[in-house]
Amino acid sequence: MRKREELGIVDFLCDNKIITPDIAKEIEEEHEDIGDDIGSILIKRGIVNSDTLILLLIEALKNGIILLSEVYTKFSIDIDVFIEKFAQSRNCDYIDLFSVDVNYTIGAKIGYERISKIGVLPYKEDDLNIYIAAIDPFDMGLQDSLHRIFRNKLIKVAIANPDQIAKHLHNIEISESVKDLISEIRQEFKASDANDEESSGILKLIELILKTAIISGASDIHIEPTETNCIIRARIDGMLKEIFVFDKDMFPPLGSRVKLLGNLDIAEKRKPQDGRFSATIMDKHYDFRMSTLPIMTGESIVMRILDKSKVMIKLEDLGMHPENFKKFRAAMDAPYGVIFVTGPTGSGKSTTLYAGMNAIKSVKRKMITVEDPVEYQMSLLQQVQVNNKANLTFASALRSILRQDPDIIMIGEVRDKETLKIAIEASLTGHLVLTTLHTNDAVSAITRIIDMGIEAYLVSGALIAIQAQRLIRKVCPHCKVKTILPEEILKDMKDFIPETYQFYKAKGCDKCMQTGYSGRDMVSEVLVVDENMQSMIARGVSKEDILEYALENGFVTMFEDAAVRAAIGKTTIEEVYRVTKS
């Protein structure tokens, strides 16, 4: 039997002569056999495109064919675009809750259970009005419920993305769960001096923040005061996500106690400070590197979580494309030369270098690293920490390292011509050098090195391989939803995706903290510099010609690596374009 929204949309299309009854029957049979939603089938058949489908759904809503809740849950569309257009068609206000500073105090006063039951989020108030974001502002019983809750204010209701409302309500729910702890902290600071270092409540809160971030797989914790709140965000899979929101009066005791942990001056709020501390969370030892920065509303505090176990990852466990892994691993066995790993900040370059060093370390080889800072300590490696105050820069450290009779040198980052020149010269005099560079792709690294002032003939003789990489988010296996890609996008990848493929889109569930993604994979491209390419570099051949030669000889681009992962359901096409085309 057909479900209500299927019957409504298909019959609506028939009534308006958009499809014939025979086509309607075929669509229903396809839906029953494959399980795709009606919207995806209509787009795949070319009956509508994404924009037309949104207009069709708005028309169906006006005519009472479907419910707003069915649009949110049953159709593969861009919900934000739909809501904005739907609001315009009904002369209703639309609010993007991720673009405003939500005042959580209003919702906390009423209680999570009460406001979540009617699907609303009070996000702002002034002397006269209370501003409400609602999933369905046209629900007949909503106004009555709101007037019972907010008796002394004028109510301004706007429509918002239900996922955004759910995420903010989740923050209120979490804040309620630590309500007793917050009360304990306030009582402690009323009863004693506000600078009491041994406040047990604030220590419990810090432990809770660290534990929550680590369980979530976060790499960084951000503590930020705003005009109305104290927000705790964690960088999970490369994206920041709010994990706690407290009233602003929580920031002074929290900020001061965190600064004490890092041995920082709690009285100094006008200058940036850097510190470090260690803590045992869930019986496991972690290091935290912290930084403070004065901002308009107080101080921004960021803590990098350093998990020592992560550095022991094997090269083969990084998730590299099999062809790229083979090329990179072979390059690591070269007796001398330089290997570059390139990519933006936070793309896993250091992890790749550590995994590479881990793969080739041996008691028969002298291996020295120069880093800023040394994040992880490894056995069989002599690790040097850059110290600019003591004039121990990358360049000066490298000169000293070369007098230590090394076989392999790892340089944390090439920042200037002097460091690059020493690295190239070291690679030409019998050393294997591994280092990182900031470029968008592998071929661009060659141009960048030459632009930094190194002669082309030296570059051609030194280079072994260049790996460019990014980290791409994996779609959550628990809530991913099948989707159909537009033909124009499929054309870009038809030459290398498998014959049988299925693309998915991210949805969001409790297991992935409503993000739609869980974990990250590396996508990469490895450019191996053979004799022909050495000759091309020495002759100053263009970047385009080098890329053309590489592609003719089996070069797998980062886009190709990522697109194949999307085609087999590991990530989404949105992630592919976000990561590889940015």
Coordinates of C-alpha atoms in Angstrom, one line a residue:
M1 CA 0.0 0.0 0.0
R2 CA 1.3 3.5 -0.9
K3 CA 2.1 5.9 2.0
R4 CA 0.2 9.1 2.3
E5 CA 2.9 11.5 0.9
E6 CA 3.6 9.1 -2.0
L7 CA 0.0 9.0 -3.0
G8 CA -0.3 12.8 -2.7
I9 CA 2.7 13.8 -4.7
V10 CA 2.2 11.2 -7.5
D11 CA -1.5 12.0 -7.9
F12 CA -0.7 15.7 -7.7
L13 CA 1.7 15.3 -10.7
C14 CA -0.9 13.3 -12.6
D15 CA -3.6 15.9 -11.9
N16 CA -1.4 18.7 -13.2
K17 CA -0.5 16.7 -16.3
I18 CA 3.2 16.6 -15.4
I19 CA 3.3 12.8 -15.6
T20 CA 1.0 10.2 -17.1
P21 CA -0.7 7.5 -15.0
D22 CA 1.6 4.9 -16.6
I23 CA 4.7 6.9 -15.5
A24 CA 3.1 7.3 -12.0
K25 CA 2.8 3.5 -11.8
E26 CA 6.4 3.0 -12.8
I27 CA 7.6 5.5 -10.2
E28 CA 5.6 3.7 -7.5
E29 CA 7.0 0.3 -8.5
E30 CA 10.6 1.7 -8.6
H31 CA 10.1 3.2 -5.1
E32 CA 8.9 -0.2 -3.7
D33 CA 11.7 -2.1 -5.4
I34 CA 14.7 0.1 -4.7
G35 CA 13.5 2.2 -1.7
D36 CA 14.6 5.6 -3.2
D37 CA 12.4 8.5 -2.1
I38 CA 9.9 9.9 -4.7
G39 CA 11.9 13.1 -5.2
S40 CA 15.1 11.3 -6.1
I41 CA 13.2 9.1 -8.6
L42 CA 11.7 12.2 -10.2
I43 CA 15.1 13.9 -10.6
K44 CA 16.7 10.7 -11.9
R45 CA 14.0 10.3 -14.5
G46 CA 14.5 14.0 -15.6
I47 CA 10.9 14.9 -14.7
V48 CA 12.1 17.7 -12.4
N49 CA 15.4 19.2 -11.2
S50 CA 16.2 20.1 -7.6
D51 CA 14.8 23.7 -7.9
T52 CA 11.6 22.5 -9.5
L53 CA 11.1 19.8 -6.9
I54 CA 11.3 22.4 -4.2
L55 CA 8.6 24.6 -6.0
L56 CA 6.5 21.5 -6.5
L57 CA 6.6 20.6 -2.8
I58 CA 5.7 24.2 -1.8
E59 CA 2.7 24.0 -4.1
A60 CA 1.7 20.6 -2.7
L61 CA 1.9 22.1 0.8
K62 CA -0.3 25.0 -0.1
N63 CA -2.9 22.6 -1.5
G64 CA -2.8 20.4 1.6
I65 CA -1.4 17.4 -0.3
I66 CA 1.4 16.8 2.1
L67 CA 2.5 17.9 5.6
L68 CA 5.6 20.0 6.3
S69 CA 7.0 17.3 8.5
E70 CA 6.8 14.9 5.5
V71 CA 8.9 17.3 3.4
Y72 CA 11.6 17.4 6.1
T73 CA 11.8 13.6 6.4
K74 CA 10.7 12.1 3.1
F75 CA 12.4 14.1 0.3
S76 CA 16.1 14.4 -0.7
I77 CA 16.3 18.2 -1.0
D78 CA 18.4 21.1 0.3
I79 CA 16.3 21.8 3.4
D80 CA 17.7 25.3 4.0
V81 CA 16.9 26.4 0.4
F82 CA 13.4 24.8 0.7
I83 CA 12.6 26.6 4.0
E84 CA 13.8 30.0 2.8
K85 CA 11.6 29.7 -0.4
F86 CA 8.7 28.3 1.6
A87 CA 8.9 31.2 4.1
Q88 CA 8.8 33.7 1.2
S89 CA 5.8 32.1 -0.3
R90 CA 3.9 32.3 3.0
N91 CA 5.2 35.7 4.1
C92 CA 6.8 34.1 7.1
D93 CA 10.1 35.1 8.7
Y94 CA 13.0 32.7 8.2
I95 CA 16.0 32.4 10.7
D96 CA 19.3 30.7 10.2
L97 CA 20.1 29.7 13.8
F98 CA 23.7 29.1 13.0
S99 CA 24.2 32.7 12.1
V100 CA 22.9 34.2 15.4
D101 CA 24.1 34.1 19.0
V102 CA 21.3 32.1 20.6
N103 CA 20.5 33.2 24.1
Y104 CA 20.2 29.8 25.9
T105 CA 19.2 31.3 29.2
I106 CA 15.6 31.9 27.9
G107 CA 15.1 28.2 27.0
A108 CA 16.9 27.0 30.2
K109 CA 14.4 29.0 32.3
I110 CA 11.4 27.2 30.7
G111 CA 13.1 23.8 30.6
Y112 CA 14.3 21.5 27.8
E113 CA 11.4 19.1 28.1
R114 CA 8.7 21.7 27.7
I115 CA 10.1 23.5 24.7
S116 CA 11.3 20.4 22.9
K117 CA 7.8 18.9 23.2
I118 CA 6.3 21.6 21.0
G119 CA 9.4 21.9 18.7
V120 CA 10.4 25.5 19.3
L121 CA 13.6 27.3 20.3
P122 CA 13.4 30.8 22.0
Y123 CA 16.6 32.4 20.7
K124 CA 16.3 36.2 21.6
E125 CA 14.3 38.6 23.6
D126 CA 14.0 42.4 24.2
D127 CA 11.7 44.5 26.4
L128 CA 8.6 43.8 24.3
N129 CA 9.2 40.7 22.3
I130 CA 10.3 37.1 22.5
Y131 CA 11.7 35.6 19.3
I132 CA 10.9 32.0 18.6
A133 CA 12.2 29.6 16.0
A134 CA 9.7 26.9 15.1
I135 CA 9.8 23.7 13.0
D136 CA 6.2 24.4 11.8
P137 CA 5.0 27.9 12.6
F138 CA 1.7 27.1 10.9
D139 CA 0.7 24.4 13.4
M140 CA -2.7 25.5 14.7
G141 CA -2.0 24.5 18.3
L142 CA 1.4 26.2 18.4
Q143 CA 0.3 29.8 19.1
D144 CA -1.9 28.6 22.1
S145 CA 1.0 26.7 23.6
L146 CA 3.4 29.6 23.2
H147 CA 1.0 32.1 24.8
R148 CA 0.6 29.8 27.8
I149 CA 4.4 29.7 28.2
F150 CA 5.2 33.4 27.4
R151 CA 2.4 35.4 29.0
N152 CA 3.9 38.8 29.2
K153 CA 5.6 39.2 25.9
L154 CA 4.7 39.7 22.2
I155 CA 5.6 36.5 20.3
K156 CA 7.5 36.7 17.0
V157 CA 7.7 33.3 15.3
A158 CA 10.1 32.4 12.5
I159 CA 10.6 29.1 10.6
A160 CA 13.9 27.4 11.0
N161 CA 15.7 24.2 9.9
P162 CA 14.5 21.4 12.2
D163 CA 18.1 20.1 12.4
Q164 CA 19.4 23.5 13.6
I165 CA 16.6 23.6 16.2
A166 CA 17.4 20.1 17.4
K167 CA 21.1 20.9 17.8
H168 CA 20.4 24.0 19.9
L169 CA 17.9 22.1 22.0
H170 CA 20.5 19.4 22.5
N171 CA 22.8 22.1 23.9
I172 CA 20.1 23.2 26.4
E173 CA 19.6 19.5 27.4
I174 CA 23.3 19.1 28.0
S175 CA 23.4 22.3 30.1
E176 CA 20.5 21.1 32.2
S177 CA 22.5 17.8 32.8
V178 CA 25.3 19.9 34.5
K179 CA 22.9 22.3 36.3
D180 CA 23.8 20.9 39.7
L181 CA 27.5 21.2 39.0
I182 CA 27.0 24.9 37.8
S183 CA 25.1 25.6 41.1
E184 CA 27.9 24.1 43.1
I185 CA 30.5 26.3 41.4
R186 CA 28.4 29.4 41.9
Q187 CA 28.0 28.6 45.6
E188 CA 31.7 28.0 46.0
F189 CA 32.6 31.3 44.5
K190 CA 30.0 33.1 46.6
A191 CA 31.2 31.5 49.8
S192 CA 35.0 32.0 49.2
D193 CA 37.4 34.2 47.3
A194 CA 36.7 34.2 43.5
N195 CA 40.3 33.2 42.9
D196 CA 40.2 30.0 45.0
E197 CA 42.4 27.6 43.1
E198 CA 41.0 24.5 44.7
S199 CA 37.4 24.9 43.8
S200 CA 36.3 21.2 43.4
G201 CA 33.3 22.2 41.3
I202 CA 35.3 23.9 38.6
L203 CA 37.8 21.0 38.5
K204 CA 34.9 18.6 38.0
L205 CA 33.6 20.8 35.2
I206 CA 37.0 20.9 33.4
E207 CA 37.3 17.2 33.7
L208 CA 33.8 16.8 32.2
I209 CA 34.7 19.1 29.3
L210 CA 38.0 17.2 28.6
K211 CA 36.3 13.8 28.9
T212 CA 33.4 14.8 26.6
A213 CA 35.8 16.2 23.9
I214 CA 38.0 13.1 24.1
I215 CA 35.0 10.6 23.8
S216 CA 33.8 12.6 20.8
G217 CA 37.2 12.2 19.1
A218 CA 38.0 15.9 19.2
S219 CA 41.4 17.3 18.2
D220 CA 40.9 20.8 19.8
I221 CA 38.8 22.4 22.5
H222 CA 37.7 26.0 22.2
I223 CA 36.5 28.0 25.3
E224 CA 34.9 31.3 24.1
P225 CA 32.9 34.0 25.9
T226 CA 30.2 35.8 23.9
E227 CA 27.9 38.6 24.8
T228 CA 25.4 36.2 26.3
N229 CA 27.1 32.8 26.9
C230 CA 30.3 30.9 27.6
I231 CA 30.5 28.4 24.7
I232 CA 32.6 25.3 24.7
R233 CA 33.3 23.9 21.2
A234 CA 35.2 20.9 20.0
R235 CA 36.8 20.3 16.6
I236 CA 35.5 16.9 15.6
D237 CA 36.5 15.5 12.2
G238 CA 37.8 18.9 11.3
M239 CA 34.6 20.8 12.1
L240 CA 33.8 22.8 15.2
K241 CA 30.8 21.6 17.2
E242 CA 29.3 23.1 20.4
I243 CA 29.4 20.6 23.2
F244 CA 28.5 22.8 26.1
V245 CA 26.9 26.3 26.5
F246 CA 26.9 27.9 29.9
D247 CA 25.8 31.3 31.2
K248 CA 28.6 33.9 30.8
D249 CA 29.3 34.1 34.5
M250 CA 31.0 30.6 34.2
F251 CA 33.8 31.9 32.0
P252 CA 35.9 33.8 34.6
P253 CA 36.3 30.8 37.0
L254 CA 36.6 28.4 34.1
G255 CA 39.1 30.5 32.2
S256 CA 41.3 31.2 35.3
R257 CA 41.4 27.6 36.3
V258 CA 42.4 26.4 32.8
K259 CA 45.1 29.0 32.7
L260 CA 46.5 27.8 36.0
L261 CA 46.7 24.3 34.6
G262 CA 48.9 25.6 31.8
N263 CA 51.1 27.6 34.2
L264 CA 49.9 30.9 32.7
D265 CA 49.5 34.3 34.4
I266 CA 45.8 34.5 35.3
A267 CA 46.1 38.3 35.9
E268 CA 47.3 38.9 32.3
K269 CA 44.3 39.3 30.0
R270 CA 45.8 41.8 27.5
K271 CA 48.5 39.6 25.9
P272 CA 48.3 36.2 24.2
Q273 CA 49.9 33.3 26.2
D274 CA 51.0 29.8 25.4
G275 CA 51.1 26.8 27.9
R276 CA 51.0 23.1 28.2
F277 CA 49.7 20.6 30.8
S278 CA 49.0 16.9 31.1
A279 CA 46.0 15.0 32.5
T280 CA 44.9 11.4 32.9
I281 CA 41.4 11.0 31.5
M282 CA 39.6 7.7 31.7
D283 CA 42.9 6.0 32.8
K284 CA 44.8 7.3 29.7
H285 CA 47.5 9.9 29.7
Y286 CA 47.0 13.0 27.4
D287 CA 49.0 16.2 26.8
F288 CA 47.2 19.5 26.1
R289 CA 48.9 22.4 24.4
M290 CA 47.0 25.6 25.1
S291 CA 46.8 29.1 23.7
T292 CA 45.0 32.3 24.9
L293 CA 44.0 35.3 22.8
P294 CA 42.4 38.5 24.1
I295 CA 39.1 39.2 22.2
M296 CA 36.4 41.8 22.6
T297 CA 34.3 39.7 24.9
G298 CA 37.2 38.4 27.1
E299 CA 39.7 35.7 26.1
S300 CA 39.5 32.9 23.6
I301 CA 41.2 29.7 25.0
V302 CA 42.1 26.9 22.7
M303 CA 43.5 23.5 23.8
R304 CA 45.0 21.0 21.4
I305 CA 44.6 17.4 22.5
L306 CA 47.7 15.4 22.0
D307 CA 47.1 11.6 22.2
K308 CA 50.4 9.8 22.3
S309 CA 48.9 6.6 21.0
K310 CA 47.9 8.2 17.7
V311 CA 51.5 8.6 16.6
M312 CA 52.0 4.9 16.5
I313 CA 49.7 4.5 13.6
K314 CA 51.0 2.4 10.8
L315 CA 51.5 3.8 7.3
E316 CA 49.2 1.2 5.8
D317 CA 46.5 2.1 8.3
L318 CA 46.2 5.7 7.1
G319 CA 43.6 4.7 4.5
M320 CA 45.6 5.7 1.4
H321 CA 44.5 4.8 -2.1
P322 CA 46.3 1.4 -2.8
E323 CA 48.2 2.9 -5.8
N324 CA 49.3 6.0 -3.8
F325 CA 50.4 3.8 -0.9
K326 CA 52.6 1.7 -3.1
K327 CA 54.2 4.8 -4.6
F328 CA 54.8 6.6 -1.3
R329 CA 56.1 3.5 0.5
A330 CA 58.6 2.9 -2.4
A331 CA 59.7 6.5 -2.2
M332 CA 60.5 6.0 1.6
D333 CA 63.0 3.3 0.7
A334 CA 65.1 5.6 -1.4
P335 CA 68.7 6.0 -0.1
Y336 CA 68.7 9.8 -0.5
G337 CA 66.6 12.6 -1.8
V338 CA 63.7 14.7 -0.5
I339 CA 60.1 13.7 -0.1
F340 CA 57.5 16.5 0.4
V341 CA 54.1 16.0 2.1
T342 CA 51.9 19.0 1.2
G343 CA 48.5 20.3 2.3
P344 CA 46.8 22.9 4.4
T345 CA 47.0 23.1 8.2
G346 CA 45.1 20.2 9.8
S347 CA 45.4 17.9 6.8
G348 CA 47.3 15.2 8.7
K349 CA 50.8 16.0 7.2
S350 CA 52.6 15.4 10.5
T351 CA 50.8 12.1 11.1
T352 CA 51.8 10.9 7.7
L353 CA 55.5 11.9 8.4
Y354 CA 55.4 10.2 11.8
A355 CA 53.8 7.0 10.2
G356 CA 56.5 7.1 7.5
M357 CA 59.3 7.5 10.0
N358 CA 57.8 4.7 12.1
A359 CA 57.8 2.4 9.0
I360 CA 61.5 2.9 8.2
K361 CA 63.1 3.5 11.6
S362 CA 65.9 1.1 12.5
V363 CA 68.8 0.7 14.9
K364 CA 71.1 0.7 11.8
R365 CA 70.1 4.3 10.9
K366 CA 70.6 7.6 12.6
M367 CA 67.2 9.5 12.4
I368 CA 66.9 13.1 13.5
T369 CA 63.9 15.4 13.4
V370 CA 63.6 19.2 13.9
E371 CA 60.0 20.3 14.9
D372 CA 58.1 23.2 16.2
P373 CA 56.9 22.0 18.6
V374 CA 57.7 18.3 19.2
E375 CA 54.2 17.0 19.6
Y376 CA 55.0 13.3 20.0
Q377 CA 58.1 11.5 21.2
M378 CA 59.2 8.4 19.3
S379 CA 61.8 5.8 20.1
L380 CA 65.0 5.5 17.9
L381 CA 64.5 9.2 16.8
Q382 CA 66.5 12.1 18.0
Q383 CA 64.0 15.0 18.2
V384 CA 65.0 18.7 18.3
Q385 CA 62.6 21.4 19.5
V386 CA 62.9 24.7 17.7
N387 CA 63.6 27.6 20.1
N388 CA 63.6 31.0 18.5
K389 CA 64.5 32.8 21.7
A390 CA 67.7 30.7 21.9
N391 CA 68.3 31.3 18.1
L392 CA 67.6 27.6 17.5
T393 CA 65.7 28.0 14.2
F394 CA 64.9 25.4 11.6
A395 CA 67.9 26.5 9.6
S396 CA 70.4 26.7 12.4
A397 CA 69.2 23.3 13.8
L398 CA 69.6 21.7 10.4
R399 CA 73.2 22.9 10.1
S400 CA 74.0 21.3 13.4
I401 CA 72.1 18.1 12.5
L402 CA 74.2 17.6 9.4
R403 CA 77.3 17.5 11.7
Q404 CA 75.6 14.6 13.6
D405 CA 76.1 12.1 10.8
P406 CA 72.4 11.4 10.2
D407 CA 70.9 9.0 7.6
I408 CA 67.4 10.4 7.7
I409 CA 66.2 13.9 8.6
M410 CA 62.6 15.0 9.2
I411 CA 61.9 18.7 9.1
G412 CA 58.5 19.7 10.6
E413 CA 57.9 22.5 8.1
V414 CA 59.8 24.4 5.4
R415 CA 59.0 28.0 6.2
D416 CA 61.8 30.0 4.3
K417 CA 64.3 29.8 1.5
E418 CA 67.3 29.2 3.9
T419 CA 65.7 26.0 5.4
L420 CA 64.6 24.8 2.0
K421 CA 68.1 25.3 0.5
I422 CA 69.8 23.3 3.4
A423 CA 67.2 20.6 3.0
I424 CA 67.8 20.3 -0.8
E425 CA 71.5 20.3 -0.3
A426 CA 71.3 17.7 2.4
S427 CA 69.3 15.4 0.1
L428 CA 71.9 15.8 -2.6
T429 CA 74.7 14.8 -0.3
G430 CA 73.4 11.4 0.6
H431 CA 70.6 12.1 3.2
L432 CA 66.9 11.1 3.0
V433 CA 64.9 14.2 3.9
L434 CA 61.2 14.2 4.7
T435 CA 59.4 17.5 5.2
T436 CA 56.1 19.4 4.7
L437 CA 55.0 22.4 2.5
H438 CA 51.7 24.3 2.2
T439 CA 50.5 23.8 -1.4
N440 CA 47.1 22.8 -2.8
D441 CA 48.3 19.9 -4.9
A442 CA 51.4 17.8 -5.7
V443 CA 52.4 19.5 -9.0
S444 CA 52.1 23.0 -7.5
A445 CA 54.8 22.1 -5.0
I446 CA 57.4 22.0 -7.7
T447 CA 56.5 25.6 -8.8
R448 CA 56.4 26.7 -5.2
I449 CA 59.9 25.3 -4.5
I450 CA 61.4 27.0 -7.5
D451 CA 59.5 30.3 -6.7
M452 CA 61.2 30.2 -3.3
G453 CA 64.5 30.7 -5.0
I454 CA 65.9 27.2 -5.5
E455 CA 67.5 26.5 -8.9
A456 CA 65.4 24.1 -11.1
Y457 CA 68.4 21.8 -11.7
L458 CA 68.9 21.3 -8.0
V459 CA 65.2 20.7 -7.5
S460 CA 65.1 18.1 -10.3
G461 CA 68.0 16.2 -8.8
A462 CA 66.7 16.2 -5.2
L463 CA 63.0 15.4 -5.6
I464 CA 61.9 11.8 -5.1
A465 CA 58.1 12.2 -4.6
I466 CA 55.5 14.7 -3.5
Q467 CA 52.4 13.7 -1.7
A468 CA 49.5 16.1 -1.4
Q469 CA 46.8 15.2 1.0
R470 CA 43.5 16.2 2.8
L471 CA 41.3 14.7 5.4
I472 CA 37.8 13.9 4.2
R473 CA 34.9 13.1 6.6
K474 CA 33.3 9.7 6.4
V475 CA 29.5 9.6 6.2
C476 CA 27.8 8.1 9.3
P477 CA 26.9 4.4 8.5
H478 CA 23.9 4.6 10.9
C479 CA 22.0 7.4 9.2
K480 CA 23.3 7.8 5.7
V481 CA 20.6 8.2 3.0
K482 CA 20.8 7.1 -0.6
T483 CA 20.9 9.9 -3.1
I484 CA 21.0 10.4 -6.9
L485 CA 23.6 12.8 -8.4
P486 CA 22.8 15.2 -11.2
E487 CA 24.2 14.2 -14.6
E488 CA 26.5 17.1 -14.9
I489 CA 28.4 16.0 -11.7
L490 CA 28.5 12.3 -12.7
K491 CA 30.2 13.4 -16.0
D492 CA 33.2 14.6 -14.0
M493 CA 33.9 11.2 -12.6
K494 CA 32.4 8.6 -15.0
D495 CA 35.9 7.5 -16.2
F496 CA 37.1 6.3 -12.8
I497 CA 34.2 5.4 -10.6
P498 CA 33.2 1.7 -10.5
E499 CA 30.4 0.3 -12.7
T500 CA 28.1 -0.4 -9.8
Y501 CA 28.0 2.6 -7.4
Q502 CA 25.7 4.2 -4.9
F503 CA 26.1 7.7 -3.6
Y504 CA 24.8 8.8 -0.2
K505 CA 24.1 12.0 1.6
A506 CA 24.6 12.9 5.3
K507 CA 21.6 13.1 7.6
G508 CA 22.5 13.1 11.2
C509 CA 21.7 11.0 14.3
D510 CA 22.6 10.6 17.9
K511 CA 25.5 8.3 17.1
C512 CA 27.2 11.0 15.0
M513 CA 26.1 13.9 17.2
Q514 CA 23.7 15.0 14.5
T515 CA 26.5 15.9 12.1
G516 CA 25.9 13.1 9.6
Y517 CA 29.6 12.2 9.6
S518 CA 31.8 10.0 11.8
G519 CA 35.6 9.8 11.5
R520 CA 37.9 10.9 8.7
D521 CA 39.9 9.3 5.9
M522 CA 43.0 10.6 4.1
V523 CA 42.6 11.4 0.4
S524 CA 45.9 12.0 -1.4
E525 CA 47.8 12.1 -4.7
V526 CA 51.4 11.0 -5.0
L527 CA 53.6 12.4 -7.7
V528 CA 56.7 10.2 -8.3
V529 CA 59.6 12.1 -9.9
D530 CA 61.1 9.8 -12.5
E531 CA 64.0 10.5 -14.9
N532 CA 61.7 12.1 -17.6
M533 CA 60.1 14.3 -15.0
Q534 CA 63.5 15.4 -13.6
S535 CA 64.4 16.4 -17.1
M536 CA 61.1 18.4 -17.5
I537 CA 61.7 20.2 -14.2
A538 CA 65.3 21.1 -15.1
R539 CA 64.1 22.5 -18.4
G540 CA 61.5 24.6 -16.7
V541 CA 58.5 22.9 -18.3
S542 CA 55.1 24.3 -17.3
K543 CA 53.0 22.9 -14.5
E544 CA 50.3 21.9 -17.0
D545 CA 52.7 19.8 -19.1
I546 CA 54.1 18.0 -15.9
L547 CA 50.5 17.2 -14.9
E548 CA 49.7 15.8 -18.4
Y549 CA 52.8 13.6 -18.3
A550 CA 51.9 12.4 -14.8
L551 CA 48.3 11.5 -15.8
E552 CA 49.6 9.6 -18.8
N553 CA 51.7 7.5 -16.4
G554 CA 49.1 6.5 -13.9
F555 CA 48.9 9.6 -11.6
V556 CA 45.8 9.3 -9.3
T557 CA 44.5 12.7 -8.5
M558 CA 43.1 13.7 -5.1
F559 CA 39.6 14.3 -6.7
E560 CA 39.7 10.8 -8.2
D561 CA 40.6 9.2 -4.9
A562 CA 37.8 11.1 -3.1
A563 CA 35.2 10.5 -5.8
V564 CA 35.8 6.7 -5.7
R565 CA 35.2 6.8 -1.9
A566 CA 31.9 8.6 -2.4
A567 CA 30.8 6.2 -5.1
I568 CA 31.3 3.2 -2.8
G569 CA 29.4 5.0 0.0
K570 CA 32.3 6.0 2.3
T571 CA 31.7 9.7 2.1
T572 CA 29.4 12.2 0.3
I573 CA 29.8 14.1 -2.9
E574 CA 29.5 17.4 -0.9
E575 CA 32.6 16.4 1.1
V576 CA 34.5 15.5 -2.1
Y577 CA 34.0 19.0 -3.6
R578 CA 34.5 20.7 -0.2
V579 CA 37.8 19.0 0.4
T580 CA 39.3 18.6 -3.1
K581 CA 38.0 21.7 -5.0
S582 CA 38.5 24.3 -2.3

